[in-house]
C-alpha atoms as a printed R data frame, in Angstrom:
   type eleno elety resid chain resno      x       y       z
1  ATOM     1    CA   UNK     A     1 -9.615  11.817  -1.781
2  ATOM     2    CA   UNK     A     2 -7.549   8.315  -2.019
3  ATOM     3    CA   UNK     A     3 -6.030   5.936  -0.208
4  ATOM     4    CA   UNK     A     4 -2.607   5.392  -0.062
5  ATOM     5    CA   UNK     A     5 -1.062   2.151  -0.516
6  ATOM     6    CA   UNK     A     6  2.583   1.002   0.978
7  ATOM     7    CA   UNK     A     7  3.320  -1.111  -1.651
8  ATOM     8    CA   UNK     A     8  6.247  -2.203   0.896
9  ATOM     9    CA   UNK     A     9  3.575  -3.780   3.182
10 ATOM    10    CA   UNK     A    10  2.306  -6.223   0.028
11 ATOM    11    CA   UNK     A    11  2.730 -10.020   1.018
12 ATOM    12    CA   UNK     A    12  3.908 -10.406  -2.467
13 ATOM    13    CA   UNK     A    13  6.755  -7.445  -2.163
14 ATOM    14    CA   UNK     A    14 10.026  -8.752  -0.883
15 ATOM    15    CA   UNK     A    15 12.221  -6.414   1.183
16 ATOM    16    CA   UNK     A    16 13.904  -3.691  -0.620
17 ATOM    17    CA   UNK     A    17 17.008  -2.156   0.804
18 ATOM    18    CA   UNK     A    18 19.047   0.965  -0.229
19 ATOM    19    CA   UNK     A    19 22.642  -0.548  -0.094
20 ATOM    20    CA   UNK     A    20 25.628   1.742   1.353
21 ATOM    21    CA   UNK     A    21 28.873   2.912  -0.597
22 ATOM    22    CA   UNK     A    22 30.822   0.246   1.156
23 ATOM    23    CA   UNK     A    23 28.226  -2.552   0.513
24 ATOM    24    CA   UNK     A    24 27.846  -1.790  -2.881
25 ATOM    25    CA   UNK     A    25 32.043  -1.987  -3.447
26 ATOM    26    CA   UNK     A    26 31.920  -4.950  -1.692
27 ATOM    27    CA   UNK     A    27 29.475  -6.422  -3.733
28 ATOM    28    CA   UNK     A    28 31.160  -5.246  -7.030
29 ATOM    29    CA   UNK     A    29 34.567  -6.597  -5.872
30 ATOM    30    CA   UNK     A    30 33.126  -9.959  -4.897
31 ATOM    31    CA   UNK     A    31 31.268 -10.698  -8.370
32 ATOM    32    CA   UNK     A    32 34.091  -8.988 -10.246
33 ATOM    33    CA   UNK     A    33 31.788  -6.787 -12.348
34 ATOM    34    CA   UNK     A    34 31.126  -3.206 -12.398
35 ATOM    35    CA   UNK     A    35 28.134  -0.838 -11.470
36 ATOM    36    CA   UNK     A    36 26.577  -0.673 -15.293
37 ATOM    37    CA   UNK     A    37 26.893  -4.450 -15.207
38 ATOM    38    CA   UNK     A    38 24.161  -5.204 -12.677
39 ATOM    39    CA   UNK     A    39 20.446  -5.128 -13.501
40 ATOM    40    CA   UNK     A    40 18.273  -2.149 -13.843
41 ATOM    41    CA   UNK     A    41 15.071  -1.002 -12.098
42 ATOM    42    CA   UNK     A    42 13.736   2.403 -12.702
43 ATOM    43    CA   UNK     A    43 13.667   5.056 -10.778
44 ATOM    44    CA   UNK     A    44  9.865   5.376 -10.799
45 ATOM    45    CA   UNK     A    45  9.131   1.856  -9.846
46 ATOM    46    CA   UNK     A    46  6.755   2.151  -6.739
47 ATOM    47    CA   UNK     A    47  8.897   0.152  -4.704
48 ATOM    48    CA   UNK     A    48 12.234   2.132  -5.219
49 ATOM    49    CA   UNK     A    49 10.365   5.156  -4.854
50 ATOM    50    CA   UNK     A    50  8.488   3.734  -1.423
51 ATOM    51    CA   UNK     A    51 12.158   3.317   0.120
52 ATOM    52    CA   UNK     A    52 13.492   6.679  -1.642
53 ATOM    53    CA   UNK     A    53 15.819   5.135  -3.829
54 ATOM    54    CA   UNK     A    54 17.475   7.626  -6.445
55 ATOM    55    CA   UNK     A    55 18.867   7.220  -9.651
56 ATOM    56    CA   UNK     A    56 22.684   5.475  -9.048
57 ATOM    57    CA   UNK     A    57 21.023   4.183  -5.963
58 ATOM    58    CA   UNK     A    58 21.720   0.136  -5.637
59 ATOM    59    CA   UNK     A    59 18.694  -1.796  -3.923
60 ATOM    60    CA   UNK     A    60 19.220  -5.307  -2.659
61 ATOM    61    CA   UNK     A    61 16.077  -7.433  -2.595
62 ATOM    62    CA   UNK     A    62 15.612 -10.164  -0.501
63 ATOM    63    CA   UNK     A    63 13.082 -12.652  -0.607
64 ATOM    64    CA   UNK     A    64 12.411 -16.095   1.269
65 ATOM    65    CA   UNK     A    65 13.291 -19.183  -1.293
66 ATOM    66    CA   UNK     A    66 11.991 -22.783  -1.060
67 ATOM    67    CA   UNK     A    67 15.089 -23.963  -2.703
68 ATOM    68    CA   UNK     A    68 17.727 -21.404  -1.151
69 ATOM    69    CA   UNK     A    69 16.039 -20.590   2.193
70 ATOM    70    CA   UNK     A    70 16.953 -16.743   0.964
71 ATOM    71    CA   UNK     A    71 17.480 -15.122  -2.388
72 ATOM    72    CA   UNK     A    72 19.526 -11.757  -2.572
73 ATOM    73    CA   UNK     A    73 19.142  -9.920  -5.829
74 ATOM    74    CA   UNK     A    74 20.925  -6.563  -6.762
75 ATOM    75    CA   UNK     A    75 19.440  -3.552  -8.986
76 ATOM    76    CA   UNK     A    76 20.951  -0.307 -10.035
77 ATOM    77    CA   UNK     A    77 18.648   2.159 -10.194
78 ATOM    78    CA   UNK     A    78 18.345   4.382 -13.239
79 ATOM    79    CA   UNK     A    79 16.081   6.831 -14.993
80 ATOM    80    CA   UNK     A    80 13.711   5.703 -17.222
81 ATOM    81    CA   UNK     A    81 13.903   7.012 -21.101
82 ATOM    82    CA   UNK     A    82 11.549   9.363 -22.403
83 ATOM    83    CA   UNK     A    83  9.636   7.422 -25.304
């Protein structure tokens, strides 16, 4: 008998966002880069999973900035390694 926890609802969470196919080729084609050049987050991390995100997934995560007003960051989602 637990509670459940939205770890999406945290004050210290930012958004998370599943990006679409076109998004993510317009991202790629703005930076110049490719897919296996952005950073990683795993595929178990609670907020990837809390939004459904699956391996190849790319997640943008936006968070409020004192300097920039508002800070986009890009992951790729991938599995994590078996130790």
């Amino acid at each position: 008998m637990g509670t459940t926890l939205d770890v999406l609802n945290h004050e210290m969470v930012p958004d998370h966002q599943i990006m679409g196919e076109e998004e993510v080729a317009d991202l790629l084609a703005t930076y110049h880069i490719s897919l296996e050049q952005l950073p990683k987050m795993y595929h178990d991390d609670p907020a990837a999973k809390a939004i459904g995100g699956d391996v190849g997934n790319v997640i943008r995560i936006t968070r409020d900035s004192r300097t920039a007003g508002r800070a986009e960051a890009y992951r790729l989602v991938v599995k994590r390694p078996k130790k």
